Tab-separated table of C-alpha atoms in Angstrom:
chain	number	residue	atom	x	y	z
A	1	MET	CA	0.020	0.029	-0.039
A	2	MET	CA	1.076	3.546	-0.536
A	3	GLY	CA	2.729	5.202	2.453
A	4	ARG	CA	1.889	8.621	3.811
A	5	LEU	CA	4.226	11.068	5.429
A	6	VAL	CA	2.863	12.116	8.903
A	7	GLU	CA	4.477	14.942	10.775
A	8	ARG	CA	4.878	13.857	14.383
A	9	ALA	CA	5.118	16.602	16.950
A	10	GLN	CA	7.924	16.093	19.327
A	11	LEU	CA	8.286	17.774	22.697
A	12	PHE	CA	12.033	17.664	23.061
A	13	TYR	CA	14.778	17.577	20.471
A	14	GLU	CA	18.446	16.717	20.846
A	15	PHE	CA	20.365	18.412	18.065
A	16	SER	CA	24.063	19.512	17.842
A	17	LEU	CA	25.355	21.758	15.074
A	18	GLU	CA	28.854	20.519	15.837
A	19	ARG	CA	27.878	16.987	15.123
A	20	HIS	CA	25.818	17.986	12.159
A	21	MET	CA	28.797	19.495	10.316
A	22	PRO	CA	30.687	16.949	8.248
A	23	ALA	CA	34.404	16.661	9.056
A	24	GLU	CA	35.493	17.333	5.459
A	25	HIS	CA	33.069	20.198	4.811
A	26	LEU	CA	34.595	23.306	3.274
A	27	LEU	CA	33.210	25.576	6.080
A	28	ARG	CA	34.898	23.425	8.710
A	29	ARG	CA	38.164	23.789	6.830
A	30	LEU	CA	37.707	27.499	6.430
A	31	ASP	CA	36.982	27.923	10.141
A	32	ALA	CA	40.262	26.077	10.973
A	33	ALA	CA	42.203	28.422	8.686
A	34	LEU	CA	40.497	31.705	9.652
A	35	ASP	CA	41.752	33.595	12.733
A	36	LEU	CA	39.772	36.741	13.643
A	37	SER	CA	40.826	36.905	17.362
A	38	TRP	CA	42.620	40.141	16.656
A	39	LEU	CA	39.686	41.980	15.107
A	40	ARG	CA	37.929	43.294	18.208
A	41	ALA	CA	41.133	44.868	19.558
A	42	GLU	CA	41.794	46.709	16.310
A	43	LEU	CA	38.274	47.986	16.072
A	44	ALA	CA	37.953	48.958	19.726
A	45	PRO	CA	38.956	52.649	19.147
A	46	PHE	CA	36.062	53.078	16.631
A	47	TYR	CA	33.328	51.999	19.161
A	48	SER	CA	31.941	54.007	22.049
A	49	ALA	CA	32.566	52.813	25.515
A	50	ILE	CA	28.900	53.396	26.472
A	51	GLY	CA	25.568	52.710	24.930
A	52	ARG	CA	23.820	49.652	23.534
A	53	PRO	CA	26.040	46.837	22.430
A	54	SER	CA	26.598	46.717	18.731
A	55	ILE	CA	26.529	43.737	16.322
A	56	ASP	CA	29.753	41.716	16.763
A	57	PRO	CA	32.062	42.782	13.929
A	58	GLU	CA	33.494	39.199	13.734
A	59	LEU	CA	30.013	37.980	12.915
A	60	MET	CA	29.740	40.429	10.021
A	61	ILE	CA	33.091	39.527	8.637
A	62	ARG	CA	32.297	35.796	8.809
A	63	MET	CA	28.971	36.377	7.108
A	64	LEU	CA	30.630	38.351	4.315
A	65	LEU	CA	33.230	35.706	3.787
A	66	VAL	CA	30.531	33.000	3.554
A	67	GLY	CA	28.839	35.157	0.956
A	68	TYR	CA	31.918	35.621	-1.227
A	69	CYS	CA	33.032	31.989	-0.847
A	70	TYR	CA	29.647	30.764	-2.150
A	71	GLY	CA	28.894	33.559	-4.556
A	72	VAL	CA	26.102	35.244	-2.444
A	73	ARG	CA	27.072	38.888	-2.790
A	74	SER	CA	23.656	40.429	-2.037
A	75	GLU	CA	23.666	41.293	1.649
A	76	ARG	CA	19.859	41.056	1.863
A	77	ARG	CA	19.943	37.523	0.374
A	78	LEU	CA	23.010	36.623	2.489
A	79	CYS	CA	21.034	37.322	5.688
A	80	ASP	CA	18.241	35.006	4.439
A	81	GLU	CA	20.685	32.274	3.558
A	82	VAL	CA	22.525	32.397	6.911
A	83	HIS	CA	19.130	32.330	8.667
A	84	LEU	CA	18.169	29.063	6.910
A	85	ASN	CA	21.470	27.256	6.316
A	86	LEU	CA	22.752	25.270	9.310
A	87	GLY	CA	26.309	25.154	8.010
A	88	TYR	CA	26.362	28.935	7.622
A	89	ARG	CA	25.025	29.316	11.165
A	90	TRP	CA	27.833	27.018	12.468
A	91	PHE	CA	30.552	28.954	10.746
A	92	CYS	CA	29.144	32.240	11.980
A	93	ARG	CA	28.812	31.005	15.561
A	94	LEU	CA	25.123	31.722	15.684
A	95	GLY	CA	23.840	28.364	16.920
A	96	LEU	CA	20.280	27.428	16.297
A	97	ASP	CA	18.697	30.456	17.993
A	98	GLY	CA	21.124	33.245	17.189
A	99	ALA	CA	19.545	36.250	15.474
A	100	VAL	CA	20.842	37.164	12.070
A	101	PRO	CA	21.559	40.973	11.799
A	102	ASP	CA	19.637	43.126	9.397
A	103	HIS	CA	21.117	43.710	5.977
A	104	SER	CA	21.370	47.474	6.583
A	105	THR	CA	23.920	46.861	9.360
A	106	PHE	CA	26.521	45.881	6.752
A	107	SER	CA	26.130	49.063	4.841
A	108	LYS	CA	26.510	51.198	8.020
A	109	ALA	CA	29.576	49.308	9.186
A	110	ARG	CA	31.164	49.280	5.717
A	111	HIS	CA	30.803	52.995	5.087
A	112	GLY	CA	31.830	53.871	8.678
A	113	ARG	CA	34.093	51.836	11.008
A	114	PHE	CA	35.231	49.229	8.561
A	115	ARG	CA	36.613	51.614	6.030
A	116	GLU	CA	38.121	53.954	8.668
A	117	ALA	CA	39.993	51.005	10.095
A	118	GLU	CA	40.675	49.373	6.685
A	119	VAL	CA	39.191	46.197	8.114
A	120	PHE	CA	38.870	44.295	4.769
A	121	ARG	CA	42.463	44.927	3.880
A	122	ARG	CA	43.553	43.880	7.373
A	123	VAL	CA	41.623	40.598	7.079
A	124	PHE	CA	43.077	40.028	3.683
A	125	GLU	CA	46.683	40.615	4.904
A	126	ARG	CA	46.155	38.331	7.901
A	127	VAL	CA	45.075	35.527	5.549
A	128	VAL	CA	48.170	36.192	3.319
A	129	GLY	CA	50.276	36.058	6.466
A	130	ALA	CA	48.712	32.703	7.424
A	131	CYS	CA	49.514	31.448	3.869
A	132	MET	CA	53.140	32.522	4.387
A	133	GLY	CA	53.209	30.711	7.694
A	134	VAL	CA	52.398	27.380	6.142
A	135	GLY	CA	54.694	27.766	3.247
A	136	LEU	CA	52.287	28.594	0.407
A	137	VAL	CA	54.157	31.823	-0.555
A	138	GLY	CA	57.649	31.457	-2.072
A	139	GLY	CA	58.405	35.091	-2.621
A	140	GLU	CA	60.789	34.410	-5.555
A	141	GLY	CA	58.408	34.930	-8.452
A	142	PHE	CA	55.388	37.149	-8.808
A	143	ALA	CA	52.854	37.635	-11.641
A	144	ILE	CA	50.666	40.670	-12.200
A	145	ASP	CA	47.490	41.146	-14.348
A	146	ALA	CA	44.158	42.882	-14.392
A	147	SER	CA	40.657	41.834	-15.425
A	148	VAL	CA	37.691	44.068	-16.242
A	149	ILE	CA	34.629	43.996	-13.906
A	150	GLU	CA	31.532	45.877	-14.908
A	151	ALA	CA	30.626	48.727	-12.640
A	152	ASP	CA	27.140	49.315	-11.136
A	153	ALA	CA	26.564	52.152	-13.578
A	154	SER	CA	23.965	52.323	-16.262
A	155	TYR	CA	24.834	52.938	-19.949
A	156	ALA	CA	22.006	55.418	-20.190
A	157	GLN	CA	23.046	57.485	-17.177
A	158	ARG	CA	26.161	59.114	-18.665
A	159	VAL	CA	27.269	62.390	-20.012
A	160	GLU	CA	29.614	63.018	-23.012
A	161	GLY	CA	32.911	64.739	-22.169
A	162	PRO	CA	35.355	64.806	-19.236
A	163	THR	CA	33.335	66.913	-16.766
A	164	LEU	CA	30.238	66.473	-14.773
A	165	PRO	CA	27.323	68.879	-14.881
A	166	PRO	CA	27.589	71.573	-12.171
A	167	GLU	CA	24.559	70.314	-10.266
A	168	ARG	CA	26.145	66.868	-10.084
A	169	ALA	CA	29.597	68.175	-9.084
A	170	ASP	CA	28.293	70.138	-6.055
A	171	PRO	CA	29.989	68.495	-2.989
A	172	ALA	CA	27.165	69.485	-0.729
A	173	SER	CA	24.553	67.376	-2.537
A	174	ALA	CA	26.869	64.872	-4.314
A	175	THR	CA	26.590	61.126	-3.675
A	176	ARG	CA	29.487	59.234	-2.056
A	177	PRO	CA	30.980	57.917	-5.441
A	178	VAL	CA	30.851	61.436	-6.900
A	179	ARG	CA	32.597	62.868	-3.800
A	180	GLU	CA	35.334	60.254	-4.191
A	181	TYR	CA	35.801	61.164	-7.807
A	182	LEU	CA	36.044	64.929	-6.998
A	183	ALA	CA	38.596	64.096	-4.247
A	184	ALA	CA	40.681	62.114	-6.752
A	185	LEU	CA	40.654	65.081	-9.152
A	186	ASP	CA	41.943	67.358	-6.425
A	187	VAL	CA	44.763	64.929	-5.642
A	188	ALA	CA	45.693	64.760	-9.350
A	189	ALA	CA	45.636	68.599	-9.551
A	190	ALA	CA	47.904	68.824	-6.563
A	191	ARG	CA	50.305	66.334	-8.104
A	192	VAL	CA	50.508	68.366	-11.317
A	193	ALA	CA	50.951	71.598	-9.286
A	194	GLY	CA	53.677	69.988	-7.304
A	195	ALA	CA	55.512	68.825	-10.392
A	196	VAL	CA	55.369	72.398	-11.765
A	197	ASP	CA	56.594	73.838	-8.467
A	198	GLY	CA	59.541	71.446	-8.526
A	199	MET	CA	58.525	68.924	-5.826
A	200	ASP	CA	60.928	66.011	-5.656
A	201	GLY	CA	60.046	62.392	-6.267
A	202	GLN	CA	59.511	61.609	-2.565
A	203	ASP	CA	56.575	64.019	-2.551
A	204	GLN	CA	55.075	62.611	-5.760
A	205	PRO	CA	53.237	59.388	-6.108
A	206	GLU	CA	55.034	56.894	-8.428
A	207	ARG	CA	53.687	56.960	-11.948
A	208	LEU	CA	54.669	54.237	-14.291
A	209	ALA	CA	52.402	55.333	-17.164
A	210	ALA	CA	51.548	58.550	-18.800
A	211	GLU	CA	48.521	60.520	-17.653
A	212	PRO	CA	45.369	59.183	-19.294
A	213	ALA	CA	43.618	61.220	-21.943
A	214	PRO	CA	40.432	63.110	-20.824
A	215	ALA	CA	37.494	60.753	-20.556
A	216	LYS	CA	35.099	60.665	-23.465
A	217	SER	CA	32.103	59.770	-21.205
A	218	LEU	CA	31.360	59.988	-17.574
A	219	SER	CA	28.881	58.054	-15.480
A	220	LEU	CA	26.531	60.235	-13.390
A	221	THR	CA	26.286	57.518	-10.686
A	222	ASP	CA	29.907	56.368	-10.581
A	223	PRO	CA	32.162	58.795	-12.520
A	224	ALA	CA	35.410	57.129	-11.420
A	225	ALA	CA	34.496	54.049	-13.484
A	226	ALA	CA	36.072	54.067	-16.951
A	227	TRP	CA	34.111	53.835	-20.203
A	228	THR	CA	35.578	50.734	-21.941
A	229	SER	CA	34.915	48.097	-24.536
A	230	LYS	CA	37.154	45.479	-22.992
A	231	GLY	CA	34.503	43.793	-20.832
A	232	ALA	CA	31.771	41.269	-21.627
A	233	ARG	CA	29.617	43.897	-23.193
A	234	LYS	CA	30.413	45.909	-26.271
A	235	ALA	CA	30.886	49.126	-24.163
A	236	SER	CA	30.260	49.709	-20.485
A	237	PHE	CA	31.601	51.526	-17.389
A	238	ALA	CA	33.947	49.260	-15.561
A	239	TYR	CA	36.758	48.870	-12.984
A	240	ALA	CA	39.849	46.638	-13.238
A	241	VAL	CA	40.716	44.181	-10.478
A	242	ASN	CA	44.480	43.991	-10.275
A	243	TYR	CA	46.047	40.907	-8.773
A	244	LEU	CA	49.698	40.512	-7.664
A	245	VAL	CA	50.212	36.730	-7.300
A	246	ASP	CA	52.911	34.628	-5.877
A	247	LEU	CA	53.672	31.926	-8.456
A	248	LYS	CA	54.505	29.110	-5.992
A	249	ARG	CA	50.873	28.254	-5.164
A	250	ALA	CA	48.946	31.048	-6.778
A	251	ILE	CA	48.401	33.015	-3.539
A	252	ILE	CA	47.150	36.666	-4.130
A	253	VAL	CA	49.611	38.821	-2.186
A	254	ASP	CA	47.946	42.071	-3.106
A	255	THR	CA	44.908	43.481	-4.986
A	256	GLN	CA	43.855	46.889	-6.067
A	257	ALA	CA	40.869	48.437	-7.756
A	258	SER	CA	41.497	50.949	-10.617
A	259	PRO	CA	39.453	52.356	-13.488
A	260	ALA	CA	39.535	49.994	-16.477
A	261	ARG	CA	42.227	51.909	-18.332
A	262	TRP	CA	45.564	50.504	-19.424
A	263	THR	CA	47.483	53.414	-17.962
A	264	GLU	CA	45.909	52.957	-14.480
A	265	GLU	CA	46.468	49.215	-14.526
A	266	VAL	CA	50.197	49.701	-15.172
A	267	ALA	CA	50.411	52.481	-12.610
A	268	THR	CA	49.075	50.289	-9.801
A	269	THR	CA	52.094	47.898	-10.283
A	270	ALA	CA	54.391	50.041	-8.212
A	271	LEU	CA	51.809	50.539	-5.557
A	272	MET	CA	51.215	46.808	-5.031
A	273	ILE	CA	54.839	45.789	-5.184
A	274	GLU	CA	55.908	48.423	-2.744
A	275	ARG	CA	52.962	47.711	-0.398
A	276	THR	CA	53.838	43.955	-0.425
A	277	ARG	CA	57.371	44.741	0.441
A	278	GLU	CA	56.380	46.980	3.377
A	279	ARG	CA	53.686	44.752	4.798
A	280	PHE	CA	55.255	41.322	4.288
A	281	GLY	CA	58.867	41.856	3.511
A	282	LEU	CA	58.544	40.315	0.158
A	283	GLN	CA	60.252	41.433	-3.022
A	284	PRO	CA	60.458	38.991	-5.919
A	285	SER	CA	63.482	38.381	-8.051
A	286	ARG	CA	61.231	38.199	-11.145
A	287	LEU	CA	57.915	39.589	-12.246
A	288	ALA	CA	55.768	37.908	-15.007
A	289	ALA	CA	53.229	39.837	-16.965
A	290	ASP	CA	51.762	40.103	-20.409
A	291	SER	CA	52.727	42.698	-23.056
A	292	ALA	CA	50.349	45.375	-21.682
A	293	TYR	CA	52.996	45.795	-18.943
A	294	GLY	CA	55.922	46.053	-21.363
A	295	SER	CA	56.429	49.772	-21.233
A	296	GLY	CA	59.858	51.235	-20.804
A	297	ARG	CA	58.938	52.995	-17.577
A	298	LEU	CA	57.771	49.826	-15.906
A	299	VAL	CA	60.760	47.800	-17.112
A	300	GLY	CA	63.198	50.473	-15.894
A	301	TRP	CA	61.375	50.795	-12.569
A	302	LEU	CA	61.507	47.025	-11.962
A	303	MET	CA	65.214	46.714	-12.928
A	304	ALA	CA	66.102	49.641	-10.695
A	305	ARG	CA	64.813	47.589	-7.765
A	306	GLY	CA	66.564	44.324	-8.683
A	307	ILE	CA	63.436	42.702	-10.156
A	308	GLU	CA	63.909	40.827	-13.456
A	309	PRO	CA	61.021	41.854	-15.814
A	310	HIS	CA	59.762	38.703	-17.572
A	311	VAL	CA	57.464	40.812	-19.692
A	312	PRO	CA	57.003	40.914	-23.491
A	313	LEU	CA	57.959	44.406	-24.623
A	314	LEU	CA	55.618	46.914	-26.141
A	315	ASP	CA	57.457	47.265	-29.429
A	316	ARG	CA	56.251	48.308	-32.830
A	317	VAL	CA	59.316	47.276	-34.813
A	318	THR	CA	57.179	45.429	-37.392
A	319	GLN	CA	55.079	48.491	-38.130
A	320	THR	CA	57.495	49.958	-40.646
A	321	LYS	CA	55.034	51.551	-43.183
A	322	GLY	CA	57.587	50.629	-45.864
A	323	VAL	CA	60.501	52.635	-44.436
A	324	LEU	CA	63.726	51.646	-42.729
A	325	THR	CA	63.278	50.648	-39.180
A	326	ARG	CA	65.399	51.742	-36.217
A	327	ALA	CA	67.236	48.489	-36.318
A	328	ALA	CA	68.886	49.678	-39.549
A	329	PHE	CA	70.507	52.522	-37.617
A	330	THR	CA	73.553	52.140	-35.329
A	331	PHE	CA	73.587	53.784	-31.914
A	332	ASP	CA	76.875	55.293	-30.778
A	333	ARG	CA	76.557	55.288	-27.012
A	334	GLU	CA	79.693	57.359	-26.294
A	335	ARG	CA	78.648	60.181	-28.657
A	336	ASP	CA	74.894	59.700	-28.073
A	337	VAL	CA	74.030	59.778	-31.748
A	338	TYR	CA	72.492	57.410	-34.274
A	339	ILE	CA	74.320	56.539	-37.521
A	340	CYS	CA	72.115	55.941	-40.522
A	341	PRO	CA	72.953	53.399	-43.212
A	342	ALA	CA	74.296	56.160	-45.398
A	343	GLY	CA	76.652	57.273	-42.640
A	344	HIS	CA	74.902	60.475	-41.539
A	345	GLU	CA	74.410	61.311	-37.889
A	346	LEU	CA	71.156	61.777	-36.006
A	347	ALA	CA	71.732	63.978	-32.929
A	348	THR	CA	69.427	64.870	-30.018
A	349	SER	CA	68.777	68.022	-28.010
A	350	GLY	CA	68.500	65.915	-24.863
A	351	HIS	CA	64.867	66.864	-24.199
A	352	VAL	CA	62.765	63.964	-22.986
A	353	ALA	CA	59.061	64.017	-24.072
A	354	ALA	CA	56.266	63.272	-21.749
A	355	ALA	CA	55.999	59.815	-23.183
A	356	GLY	CA	59.545	58.987	-22.078
A	357	PHE	CA	61.200	59.217	-25.451
A	358	ARG	CA	64.245	61.257	-26.639
A	359	GLN	CA	64.157	62.343	-30.251
A	360	TYR	CA	67.182	61.991	-32.613
A	361	ARG	CA	66.963	64.069	-35.758
A	362	ALA	CA	69.120	64.118	-38.901
A	363	LYS	CA	70.124	67.357	-40.631
A	364	PRO	CA	67.844	68.277	-43.618
A	365	THR	CA	70.974	68.988	-45.629
A	366	ALA	CA	72.089	65.378	-45.139
A	367	CYS	CA	68.660	63.807	-45.835
A	368	GLY	CA	67.755	65.916	-48.918
A	369	PRO	CA	70.244	64.585	-51.449
A	370	CYS	CA	70.522	61.094	-49.830
A	371	ALA	CA	69.670	58.192	-52.245
A	372	LEU	CA	68.014	56.257	-49.382
A	373	LYS	CA	65.540	59.046	-48.509
A	374	PRO	CA	62.557	57.415	-50.394
A	375	ARG	CA	63.034	54.337	-48.214
A	376	CYS	CA	63.872	56.229	-45.025
A	377	THR	CA	61.334	59.121	-44.571
A	378	SER	CA	58.702	61.177	-46.292
A	379	GLY	CA	59.577	64.267	-44.270
A	380	VAL	CA	62.303	66.815	-44.496
A	381	ALA	CA	64.610	64.805	-42.204
A	382	ARG	CA	64.533	61.401	-40.451
A	383	LEU	CA	63.421	61.222	-36.798
A	384	ILE	CA	64.051	58.379	-34.417
A	385	GLY	CA	62.662	58.077	-30.908
A	386	ARG	CA	64.745	56.317	-28.270
A	387	ASN	CA	63.203	55.276	-24.975
A	388	VAL	CA	65.035	56.593	-21.963
A	389	HIS	CA	64.961	52.981	-20.636
A	390	GLU	CA	66.167	51.517	-23.893
A	391	ASP	CA	69.136	49.816	-22.131
A	392	GLU	CA	66.698	47.986	-19.827
A	393	ARG	CA	64.503	47.077	-22.746
A	394	GLU	CA	67.516	45.643	-24.568
A	395	HIS	CA	68.156	43.490	-21.522
A	396	VAL	CA	64.653	42.077	-21.733
A	397	ARG	CA	65.105	41.315	-25.385
A	398	GLN	CA	68.188	39.300	-24.545
A	399	ILE	CA	66.510	37.190	-21.879
A	400	ALA	CA	63.260	36.647	-23.849
A	401	GLY	CA	64.250	33.275	-25.124
A	402	THR	CA	65.757	31.883	-21.920
A	403	PRO	CA	64.217	28.909	-20.079
A	404	ALA	CA	63.418	31.094	-17.058
A	405	PHE	CA	61.550	33.581	-19.179
A	406	LYS	CA	59.531	30.831	-20.882
A	407	ARG	CA	58.762	29.350	-17.492
A	408	SER	CA	57.401	32.624	-16.295
A	409	THR	CA	55.279	32.919	-19.394
A	410	ARG	CA	53.654	29.572	-18.565
A	411	GLU	CA	53.303	30.310	-14.830
A	412	ARG	CA	51.577	33.645	-15.259
A	413	ARG	CA	48.563	31.772	-16.520
A	414	LYS	CA	47.834	31.122	-12.842
A	415	VAL	CA	46.568	34.708	-12.682
A	416	GLU	CA	44.058	34.016	-15.506
A	417	MET	CA	42.870	30.965	-13.726
A	418	LEU	CA	42.164	33.064	-10.574
A	419	PHE	CA	40.169	35.520	-12.654
A	420	ALA	CA	38.216	32.667	-14.200
A	421	HIS	CA	37.401	31.389	-10.712
A	422	LEU	CA	36.532	34.896	-9.551
A	423	LYS	CA	33.921	35.357	-12.304
A	424	ARG	CA	32.578	31.871	-12.861
A	425	ASN	CA	32.612	30.327	-9.329
A	426	LEU	CA	32.354	33.406	-7.098
A	427	GLY	CA	29.981	35.284	-9.512
A	428	LEU	CA	31.967	38.575	-9.521
A	429	ARG	CA	31.107	39.731	-13.027
A	430	ARG	CA	29.401	43.041	-11.980
A	431	LEU	CA	30.039	45.160	-9.035
A	432	ARG	CA	27.363	45.892	-6.436
A	433	LEU	CA	29.205	48.714	-4.656
A	434	ARG	CA	30.040	52.008	-6.278
A	435	GLY	CA	33.132	54.209	-6.268
A	436	PRO	CA	36.758	53.190	-5.985
A	437	THR	CA	36.400	52.277	-2.286
A	438	GLY	CA	33.326	50.177	-3.054
A	439	ALA	CA	35.155	48.303	-5.826
A	440	GLY	CA	38.199	47.948	-3.568
A	441	ASP	CA	36.078	46.422	-0.792
A	442	GLU	CA	34.581	43.846	-3.171
A	443	PHE	CA	37.959	42.941	-4.628
A	444	LEU	CA	39.513	42.554	-1.191
A	445	LEU	CA	36.729	40.266	0.072
A	446	ALA	CA	36.898	38.131	-3.105
A	447	ALA	CA	40.656	37.791	-2.974
A	448	THR	CA	40.387	36.895	0.786
A	449	ALA	CA	37.884	34.171	-0.127
A	450	GLN	CA	40.127	32.821	-2.827
A	451	ASN	CA	43.211	32.725	-0.610
A	452	LEU	CA	41.230	31.306	2.304
A	453	ARG	CA	39.944	28.423	0.180
A	454	ARG	CA	43.434	27.529	-0.935
A	455	LEU	CA	44.755	27.818	2.604
A	456	ALA	CA	41.958	25.621	3.909
A	457	ARG	CA	42.714	22.869	1.346
A	458	SER	CA	46.427	22.950	2.233
A	459	LEU	CA	45.720	22.530	5.930
A	460	ALA	CA	43.318	19.636	5.249
A	461	ALA	CA	45.789	17.871	2.856
A	462	PRO	CA	47.645	14.876	4.252
A	463	PRO	CA	51.437	15.205	4.744
A	464	PRO	CA	53.671	13.946	1.870
A	465	ALA	CA	54.649	10.302	1.761
A	466	SER	CA	58.286	11.094	2.428
A	467	ALA	CA	57.343	12.782	5.740
A	468	THR	CA	55.268	9.854	7.056
A	469	ALA	CA	57.487	6.998	5.790
A	470	PRO	CA	59.223	5.139	8.568
A	471	ALA	CA	62.915	5.769	9.082
């Protein structure tokens, strides 16, 4: 006969969340790898000594990490999931009866105490430190890359040109992302003014790329986001998530949000490398990257700090347009001149252009009657641009075919794998938070989740056979 499910009321229940959690569950591994015992002490100065007790900050951090580990980035939905899921309750130390905080609590904490104390970066760095403690970070080779993440900005809510309308740019009524954008403009203006006034390099932020061209379009809701066609859509406002990755076990040692522009992505390289050296004492002997990072400024900056740049150069030697290339000219280093195939000299005034090139020009009287002129130039005289870091670029050309360079080329694919996991598994294809700080918060939480998962797997892995074999 057909059975029927009958709900039987029971007066007493005996249930243990601890026994309910499987021994090999990911959350149990994450809990063993995560240490937040320091959090309350660091946040204590940002809380009042009197008044009603607040929501435990450790609870909010644990809930956010659960959300990013499982691709639940909506805080409203996260609260519902934690309320219903017993595994999430166990990880967040809520028990069966613990109250889940309201979703608005996260916004208040994130825009207030958490950002003032840089909590998300502190959590990220603690996890990186734990990865270093168990030997997941080698510190010998790093890789850097960026991936485009669509901003929370509508295609329709934009203005053409590099400036916002006056009513939107009023600081008194502007939204938080607009205020951040205006503050960044003030910093950039101060940097330019300082350069004009002769401020030295210690007073100036390191810039590895030329200043970007004025924006063609600005978003009214998030003007710091860049208008780009590099993302999933044909054109959208977006940010770039920049990862600096240790190549031993693909641990993210630093991350930074930037507008989705090539110049900004390259400029963050110095920031992340210097911050990693200051926070963890790590400086790699080699850096792997794709050709987008092959500018002379970056190559020169790396080699000045003892870092071997395993980076394909940005070189246009094949774009000859039917004329003799620079390779046909001989450079006389002692005299600082180029010698053309016909034996004429190309001298320089010594002026370095903003793009980092020094121009060498032949005399019109030498080029005019020259038989090679139709193959050399269509102008009055031949011009050659030489990068101020051409010696460093020549060094990169010499090591491009070495086994170490080829190894770095293979290993930097680990960064692409992290981006694929970020978008496919963690669901970070479009941002929910606006402004550079909002994008930075999301990228830090996502990178923390990725490192924490890798750390948890390493702690749960059995020791190698050589370590357990009898003597």
